[in-house]
mmCIF file of C-alpha atoms in Angstrom:
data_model
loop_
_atom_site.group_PDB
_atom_site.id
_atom_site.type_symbol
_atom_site.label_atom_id
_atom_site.label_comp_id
_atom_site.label_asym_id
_atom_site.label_seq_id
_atom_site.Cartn_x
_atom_site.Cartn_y
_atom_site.Cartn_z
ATOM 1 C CA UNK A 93 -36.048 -0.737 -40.064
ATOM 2 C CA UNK A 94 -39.551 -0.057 -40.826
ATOM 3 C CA UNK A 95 -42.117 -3.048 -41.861
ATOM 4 C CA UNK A 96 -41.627 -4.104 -45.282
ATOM 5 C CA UNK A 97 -44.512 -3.848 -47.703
ATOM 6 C CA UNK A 98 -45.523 -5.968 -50.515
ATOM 7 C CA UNK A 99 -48.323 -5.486 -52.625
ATOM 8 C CA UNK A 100 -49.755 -8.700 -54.362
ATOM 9 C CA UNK A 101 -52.260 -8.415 -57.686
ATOM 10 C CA UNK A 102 -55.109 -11.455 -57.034
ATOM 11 C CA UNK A 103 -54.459 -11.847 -53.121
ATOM 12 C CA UNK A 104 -57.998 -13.147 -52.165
ATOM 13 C CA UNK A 105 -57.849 -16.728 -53.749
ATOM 14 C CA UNK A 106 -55.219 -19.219 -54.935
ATOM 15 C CA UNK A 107 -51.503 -18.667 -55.202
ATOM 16 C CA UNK A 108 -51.656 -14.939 -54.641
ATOM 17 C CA UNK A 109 -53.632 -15.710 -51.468
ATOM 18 C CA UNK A 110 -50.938 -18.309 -50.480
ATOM 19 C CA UNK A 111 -48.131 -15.905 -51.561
ATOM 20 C CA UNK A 112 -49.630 -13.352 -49.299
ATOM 21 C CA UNK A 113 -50.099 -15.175 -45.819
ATOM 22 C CA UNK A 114 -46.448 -17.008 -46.704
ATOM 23 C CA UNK A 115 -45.138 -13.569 -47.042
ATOM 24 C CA UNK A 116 -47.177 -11.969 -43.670
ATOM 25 C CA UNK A 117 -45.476 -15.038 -41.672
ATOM 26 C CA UNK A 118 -42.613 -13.594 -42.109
ATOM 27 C CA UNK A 119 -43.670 -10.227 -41.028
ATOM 28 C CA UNK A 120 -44.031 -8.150 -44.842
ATOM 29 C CA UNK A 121 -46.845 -5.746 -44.584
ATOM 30 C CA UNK A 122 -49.852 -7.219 -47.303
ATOM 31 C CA UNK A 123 -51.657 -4.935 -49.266
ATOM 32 C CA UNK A 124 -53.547 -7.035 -51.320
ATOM 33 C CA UNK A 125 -55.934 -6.316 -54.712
ATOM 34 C CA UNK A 126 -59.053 -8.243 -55.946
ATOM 35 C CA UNK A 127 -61.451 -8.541 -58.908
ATOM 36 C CA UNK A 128 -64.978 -9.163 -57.322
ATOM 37 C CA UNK A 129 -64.117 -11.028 -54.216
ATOM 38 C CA UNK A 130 -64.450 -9.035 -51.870
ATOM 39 C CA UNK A 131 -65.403 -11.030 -48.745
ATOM 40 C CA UNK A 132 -62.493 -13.336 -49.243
ATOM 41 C CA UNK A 133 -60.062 -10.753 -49.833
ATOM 42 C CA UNK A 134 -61.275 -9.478 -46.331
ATOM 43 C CA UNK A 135 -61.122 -12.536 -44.770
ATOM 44 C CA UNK A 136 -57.177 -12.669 -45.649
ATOM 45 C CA UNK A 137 -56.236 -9.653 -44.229
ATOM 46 C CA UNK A 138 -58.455 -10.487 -41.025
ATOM 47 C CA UNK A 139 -55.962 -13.784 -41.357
ATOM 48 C CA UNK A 140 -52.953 -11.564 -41.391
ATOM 49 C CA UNK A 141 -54.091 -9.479 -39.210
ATOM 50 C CA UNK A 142 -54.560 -11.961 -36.533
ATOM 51 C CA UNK A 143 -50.765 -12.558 -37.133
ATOM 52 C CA UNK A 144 -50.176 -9.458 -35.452
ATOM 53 C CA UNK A 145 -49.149 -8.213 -39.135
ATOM 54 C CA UNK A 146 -51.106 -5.366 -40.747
ATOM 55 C CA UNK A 147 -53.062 -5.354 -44.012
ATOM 56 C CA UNK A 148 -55.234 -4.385 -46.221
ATOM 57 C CA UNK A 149 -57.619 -4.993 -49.798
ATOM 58 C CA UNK A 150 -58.219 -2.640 -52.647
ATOM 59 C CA UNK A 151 -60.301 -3.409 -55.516
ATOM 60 C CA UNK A 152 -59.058 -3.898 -59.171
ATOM 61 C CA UNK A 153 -59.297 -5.492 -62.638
ATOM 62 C CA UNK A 154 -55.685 -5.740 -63.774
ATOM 63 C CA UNK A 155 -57.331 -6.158 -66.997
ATOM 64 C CA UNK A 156 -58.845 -2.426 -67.328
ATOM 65 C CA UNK A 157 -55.784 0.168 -67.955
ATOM 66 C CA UNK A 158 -57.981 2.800 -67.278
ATOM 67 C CA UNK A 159 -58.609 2.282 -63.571
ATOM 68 C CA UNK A 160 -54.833 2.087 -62.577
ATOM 69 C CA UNK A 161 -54.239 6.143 -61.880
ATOM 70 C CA UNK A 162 -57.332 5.974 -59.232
ATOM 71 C CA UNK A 163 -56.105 2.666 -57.808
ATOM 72 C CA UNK A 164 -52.521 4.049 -57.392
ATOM 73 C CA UNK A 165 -53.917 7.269 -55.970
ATOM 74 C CA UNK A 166 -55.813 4.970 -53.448
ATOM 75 C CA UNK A 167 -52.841 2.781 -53.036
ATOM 76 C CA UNK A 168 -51.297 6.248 -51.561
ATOM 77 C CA UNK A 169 -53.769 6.914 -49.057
ATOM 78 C CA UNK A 170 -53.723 3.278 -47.747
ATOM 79 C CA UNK A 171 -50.044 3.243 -47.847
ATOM 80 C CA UNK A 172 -50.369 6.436 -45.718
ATOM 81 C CA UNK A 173 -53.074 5.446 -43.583
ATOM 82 C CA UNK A 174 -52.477 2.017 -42.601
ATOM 83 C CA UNK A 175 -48.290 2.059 -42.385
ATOM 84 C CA UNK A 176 -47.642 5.372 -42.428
ATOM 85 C CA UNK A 177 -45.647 5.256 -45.689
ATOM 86 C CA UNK A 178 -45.347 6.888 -49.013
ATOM 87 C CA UNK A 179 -44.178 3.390 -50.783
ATOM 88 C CA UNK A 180 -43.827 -0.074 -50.744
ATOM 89 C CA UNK A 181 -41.128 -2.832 -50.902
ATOM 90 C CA UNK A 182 -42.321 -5.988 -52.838
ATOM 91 C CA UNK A 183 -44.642 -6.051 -56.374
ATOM 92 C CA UNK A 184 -46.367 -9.259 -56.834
ATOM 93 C CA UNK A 185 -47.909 -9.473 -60.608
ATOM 94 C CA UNK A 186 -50.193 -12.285 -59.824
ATOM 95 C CA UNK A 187 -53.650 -11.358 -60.980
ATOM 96 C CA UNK A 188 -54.475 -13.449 -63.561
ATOM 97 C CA UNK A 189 -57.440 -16.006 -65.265
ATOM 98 C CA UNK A 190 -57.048 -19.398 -67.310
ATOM 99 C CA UNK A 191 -57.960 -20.146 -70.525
ATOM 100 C CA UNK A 192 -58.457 -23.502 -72.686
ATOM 101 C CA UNK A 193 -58.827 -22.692 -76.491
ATOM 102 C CA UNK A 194 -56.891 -24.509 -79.425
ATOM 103 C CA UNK A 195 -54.865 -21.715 -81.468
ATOM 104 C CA UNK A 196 -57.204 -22.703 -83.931
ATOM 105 C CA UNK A 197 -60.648 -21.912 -81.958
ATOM 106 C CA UNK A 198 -59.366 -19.055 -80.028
ATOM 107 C CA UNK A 199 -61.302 -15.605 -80.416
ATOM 108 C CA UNK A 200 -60.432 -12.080 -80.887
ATOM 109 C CA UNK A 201 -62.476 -11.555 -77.573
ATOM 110 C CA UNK A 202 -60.198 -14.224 -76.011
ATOM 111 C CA UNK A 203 -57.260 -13.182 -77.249
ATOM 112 C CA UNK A 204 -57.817 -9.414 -76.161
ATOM 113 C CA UNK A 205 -58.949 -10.486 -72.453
ATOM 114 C CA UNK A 206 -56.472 -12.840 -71.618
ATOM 115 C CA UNK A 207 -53.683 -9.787 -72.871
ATOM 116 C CA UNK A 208 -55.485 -7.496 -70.923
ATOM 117 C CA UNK A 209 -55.132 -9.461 -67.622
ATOM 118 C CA UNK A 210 -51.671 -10.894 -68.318
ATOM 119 C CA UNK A 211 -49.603 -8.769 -70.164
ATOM 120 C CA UNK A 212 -51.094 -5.162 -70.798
ATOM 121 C CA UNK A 213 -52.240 -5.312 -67.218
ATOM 122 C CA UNK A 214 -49.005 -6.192 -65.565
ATOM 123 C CA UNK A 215 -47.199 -3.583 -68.067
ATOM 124 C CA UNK A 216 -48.636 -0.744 -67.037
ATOM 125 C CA UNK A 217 -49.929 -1.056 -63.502
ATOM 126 C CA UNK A 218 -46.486 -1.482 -62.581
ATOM 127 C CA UNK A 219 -45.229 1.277 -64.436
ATOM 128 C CA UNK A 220 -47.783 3.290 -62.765
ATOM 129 C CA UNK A 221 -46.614 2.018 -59.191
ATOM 130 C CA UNK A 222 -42.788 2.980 -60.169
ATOM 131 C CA UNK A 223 -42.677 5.901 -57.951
ATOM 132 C CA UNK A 224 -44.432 3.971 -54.904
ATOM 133 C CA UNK A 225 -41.714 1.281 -55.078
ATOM 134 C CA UNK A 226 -38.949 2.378 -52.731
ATOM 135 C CA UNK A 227 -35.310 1.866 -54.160
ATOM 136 C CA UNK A 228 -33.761 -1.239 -53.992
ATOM 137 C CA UNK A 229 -37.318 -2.885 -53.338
ATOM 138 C CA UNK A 230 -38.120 -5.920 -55.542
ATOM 139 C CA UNK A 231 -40.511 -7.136 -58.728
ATOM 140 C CA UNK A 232 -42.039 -10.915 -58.893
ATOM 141 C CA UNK A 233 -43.461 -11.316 -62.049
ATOM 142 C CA UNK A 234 -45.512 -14.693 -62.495
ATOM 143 C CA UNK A 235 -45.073 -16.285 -65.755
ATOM 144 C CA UNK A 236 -45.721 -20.793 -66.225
ATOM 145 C CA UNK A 237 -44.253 -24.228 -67.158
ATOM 146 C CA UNK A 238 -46.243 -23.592 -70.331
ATOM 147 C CA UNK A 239 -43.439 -21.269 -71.780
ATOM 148 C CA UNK A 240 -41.286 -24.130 -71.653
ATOM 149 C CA UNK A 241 -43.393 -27.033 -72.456
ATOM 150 C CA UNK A 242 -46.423 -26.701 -74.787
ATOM 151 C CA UNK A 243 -49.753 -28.630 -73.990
ATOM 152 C CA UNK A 244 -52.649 -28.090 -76.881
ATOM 153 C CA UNK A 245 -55.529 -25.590 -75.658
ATOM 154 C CA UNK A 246 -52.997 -23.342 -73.832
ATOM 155 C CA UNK A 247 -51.643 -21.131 -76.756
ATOM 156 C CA UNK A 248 -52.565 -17.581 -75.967
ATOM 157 C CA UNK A 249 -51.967 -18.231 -72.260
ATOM 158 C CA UNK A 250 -48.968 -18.743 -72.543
ATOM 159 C CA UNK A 251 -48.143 -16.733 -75.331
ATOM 160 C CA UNK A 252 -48.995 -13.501 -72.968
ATOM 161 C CA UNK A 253 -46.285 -15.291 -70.546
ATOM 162 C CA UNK A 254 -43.888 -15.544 -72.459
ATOM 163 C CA UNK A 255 -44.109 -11.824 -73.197
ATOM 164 C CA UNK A 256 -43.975 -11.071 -69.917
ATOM 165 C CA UNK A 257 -40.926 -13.198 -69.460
ATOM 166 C CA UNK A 258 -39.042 -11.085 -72.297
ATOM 167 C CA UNK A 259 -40.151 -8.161 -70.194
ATOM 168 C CA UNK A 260 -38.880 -8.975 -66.843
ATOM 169 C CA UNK A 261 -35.683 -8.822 -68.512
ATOM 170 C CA UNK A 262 -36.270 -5.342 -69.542
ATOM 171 C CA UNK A 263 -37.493 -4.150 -66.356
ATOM 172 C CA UNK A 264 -34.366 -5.712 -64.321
ATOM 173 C CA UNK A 265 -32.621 -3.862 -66.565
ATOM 174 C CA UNK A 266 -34.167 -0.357 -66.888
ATOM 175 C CA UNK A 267 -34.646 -0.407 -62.892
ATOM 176 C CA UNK A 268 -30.993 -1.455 -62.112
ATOM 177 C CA UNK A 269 -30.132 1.747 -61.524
ATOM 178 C CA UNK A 270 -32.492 2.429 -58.830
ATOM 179 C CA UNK A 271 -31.712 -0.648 -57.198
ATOM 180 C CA UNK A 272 -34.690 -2.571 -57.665
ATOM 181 C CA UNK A 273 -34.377 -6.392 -58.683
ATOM 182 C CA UNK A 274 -37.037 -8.118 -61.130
ATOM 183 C CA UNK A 275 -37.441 -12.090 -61.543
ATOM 184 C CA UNK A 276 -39.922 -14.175 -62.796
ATOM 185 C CA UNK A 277 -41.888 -17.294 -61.092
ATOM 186 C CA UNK A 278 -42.863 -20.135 -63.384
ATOM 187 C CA UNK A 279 -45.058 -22.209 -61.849
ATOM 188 C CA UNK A 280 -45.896 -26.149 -62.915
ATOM 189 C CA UNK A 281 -49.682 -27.641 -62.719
ATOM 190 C CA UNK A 282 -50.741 -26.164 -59.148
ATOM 191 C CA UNK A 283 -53.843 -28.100 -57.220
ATOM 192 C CA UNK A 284 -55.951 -24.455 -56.891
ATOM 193 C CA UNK A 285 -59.402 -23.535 -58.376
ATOM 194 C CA UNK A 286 -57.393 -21.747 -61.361
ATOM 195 C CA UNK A 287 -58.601 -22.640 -64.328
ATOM 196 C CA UNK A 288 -61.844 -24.666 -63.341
ATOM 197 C CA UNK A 289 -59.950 -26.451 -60.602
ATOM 198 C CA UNK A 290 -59.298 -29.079 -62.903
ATOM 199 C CA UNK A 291 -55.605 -30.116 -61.188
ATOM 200 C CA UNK A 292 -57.081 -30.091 -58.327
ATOM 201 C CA UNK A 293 -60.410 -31.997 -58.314
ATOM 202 C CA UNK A 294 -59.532 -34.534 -61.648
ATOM 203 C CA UNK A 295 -58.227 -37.434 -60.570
ATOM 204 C CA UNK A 296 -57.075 -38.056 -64.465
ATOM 205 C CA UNK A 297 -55.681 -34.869 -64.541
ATOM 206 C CA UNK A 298 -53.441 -34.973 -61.408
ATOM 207 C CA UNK A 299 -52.569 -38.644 -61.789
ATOM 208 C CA UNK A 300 -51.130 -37.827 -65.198
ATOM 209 C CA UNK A 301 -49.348 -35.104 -64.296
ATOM 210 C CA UNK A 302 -48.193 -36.727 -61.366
ATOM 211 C CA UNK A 303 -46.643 -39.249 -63.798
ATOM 212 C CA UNK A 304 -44.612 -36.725 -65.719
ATOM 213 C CA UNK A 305 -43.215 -34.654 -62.805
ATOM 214 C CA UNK A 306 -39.853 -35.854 -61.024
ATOM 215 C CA UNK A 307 -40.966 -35.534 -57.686
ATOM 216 C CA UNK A 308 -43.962 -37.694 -58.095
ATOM 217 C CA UNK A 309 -46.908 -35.416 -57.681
ATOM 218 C CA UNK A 310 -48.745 -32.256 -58.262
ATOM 219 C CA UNK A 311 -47.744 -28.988 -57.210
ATOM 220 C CA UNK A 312 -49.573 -27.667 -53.994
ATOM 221 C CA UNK A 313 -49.893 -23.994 -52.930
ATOM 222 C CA UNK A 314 -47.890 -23.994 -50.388
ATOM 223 C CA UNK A 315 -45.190 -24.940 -52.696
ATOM 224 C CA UNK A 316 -45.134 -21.507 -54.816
ATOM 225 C CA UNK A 317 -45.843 -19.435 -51.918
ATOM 226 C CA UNK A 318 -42.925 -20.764 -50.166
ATOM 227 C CA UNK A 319 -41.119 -20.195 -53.163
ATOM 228 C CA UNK A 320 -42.619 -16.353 -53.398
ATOM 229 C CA UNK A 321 -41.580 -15.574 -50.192
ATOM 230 C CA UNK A 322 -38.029 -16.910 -50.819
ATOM 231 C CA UNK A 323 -37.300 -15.371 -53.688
ATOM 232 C CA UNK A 324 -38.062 -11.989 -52.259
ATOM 233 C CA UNK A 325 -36.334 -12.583 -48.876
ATOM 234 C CA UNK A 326 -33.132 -10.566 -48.816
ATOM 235 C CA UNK A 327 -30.748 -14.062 -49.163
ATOM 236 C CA UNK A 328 -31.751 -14.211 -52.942
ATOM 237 C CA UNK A 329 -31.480 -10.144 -53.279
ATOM 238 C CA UNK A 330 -28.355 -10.466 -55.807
ATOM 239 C CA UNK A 331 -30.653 -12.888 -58.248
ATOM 240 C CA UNK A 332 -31.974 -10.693 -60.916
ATOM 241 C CA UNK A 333 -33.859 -10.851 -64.120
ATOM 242 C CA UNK A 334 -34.267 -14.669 -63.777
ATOM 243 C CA UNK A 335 -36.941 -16.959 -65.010
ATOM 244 C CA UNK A 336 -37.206 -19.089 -61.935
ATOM 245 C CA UNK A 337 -39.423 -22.403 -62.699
ATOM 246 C CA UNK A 338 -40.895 -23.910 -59.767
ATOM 247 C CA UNK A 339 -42.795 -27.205 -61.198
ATOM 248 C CA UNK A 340 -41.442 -30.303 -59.275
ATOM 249 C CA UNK A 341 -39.654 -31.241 -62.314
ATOM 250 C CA UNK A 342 -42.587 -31.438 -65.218
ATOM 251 C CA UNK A 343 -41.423 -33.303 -68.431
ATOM 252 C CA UNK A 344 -37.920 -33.279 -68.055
#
């Protein structure tokens, strides 16, 4: 069997980095995109690559439509150059930004970018990698707690995720017939830089989410990129079209 592939949207910082090295420890291929971090999207496939795993980084904003055909033509010619292969296995739709705005106070401006990134973005990059992703290969769309629980100053985040929720069911079902499975990871408060870093570095913050989660704490990194690589190992490869929340147990 050839390596496995995935390609993961946002792979030079936070979960999408953690998804990425979870994924290369167990031996996937990474080909990884970022916005403007460059250096640190190098440094994790120099991390991978010192796995004995191969890798690689290709610039893009998820949030511009009109760069996707000359990313997926580049996509191609990495594909080719670095595995030797016309597609891929995995599609990570990670690539994203925060923001805090009450419904009230959010702009046009806001409300346009944060589509962009989260929902026109994912829409139609990965119908534009549809005939790189080999049959029977696998879609991880990344969606929040949010959708389920509502906290004020989050509304048009996770208004864009719950779209993209409605439309993982779609795509499982569209795809089916080509044997490709699509789910949905909902993370909980995650201890990254996303969003300011504020899980991470307030001590209010975390303590009070802490409070309200059933396993006592805030989520880590580690804990969705375990979860990432799970999901798209081939034990869970019969689990389709699932919203799969992965938050310790927040406000049960």
């Amino acid at each position: 069997m050839s390596q496995r592939i995935a390609l993961v949207t946002g792979g030079s910082r936070g979960l999408g980095k953690n998804a990425a090295l979870k994924l290369a420890a167990r031996g996937i291929g990474i080909l990884l995109t970022y916005n403007s971090k460059q250096q640190e999207a190098e440094e994790v496939v120099r991390e991978i690559e010192r796995k004995g795993v191969k890798a690689a980084a290709i610039q893009l904003n998820v949030g511009d439509v009109s760069t996707f055909a000359a990313f997926v033509e580049q996509a191609k010619a990495t594909l080719k150059s670095v595995w030797q292969r016309e597609s891929f296995d995995y599609l990570l739709n990670n690539a994203g930004i925060g923001l805090e705005a009450s419904f009230a106070e959010t702009t046009e401006a806001q409300f346009d970018e944060i589509m962009n990134i989260h929902l026109k973005g994912p829409f139609f990059l990965t119908q534009r990698l549809l005939p790189l992703i080999k049959d029977g290969g696998r879609i991880l769309n990344v969606s929040t707690g949010l959708t389920r629980f509502s906290l004020p100053g989050k509304a048009a985040y996770a208004t864009m995720k719950g779209a993209m929720e409605v439309l993982t069911k779609y795509q499982a079902k569209e795809l089916g017939s080509r044997g490709i499975a699509v789910n949905i990871i909902a993370p909980g408060a995650i201890a990254t830089d996303f969003g300011g870093g504020v899980v991470r570095d307030n001590e209010h913050v975390s303590k009070a989410i802490a409070a309200q989660t059933a396993l006592g704490r805030v989520g880590q990194p580690d804990d969705i990129g375990d979860a990432i690589a799970a999901i798209l190992s081939d034990e869970t490869g019969w689990m389709n079209a699932q919203r799969i929340e992965v938050s310790g147990g927040m406000f049960l």
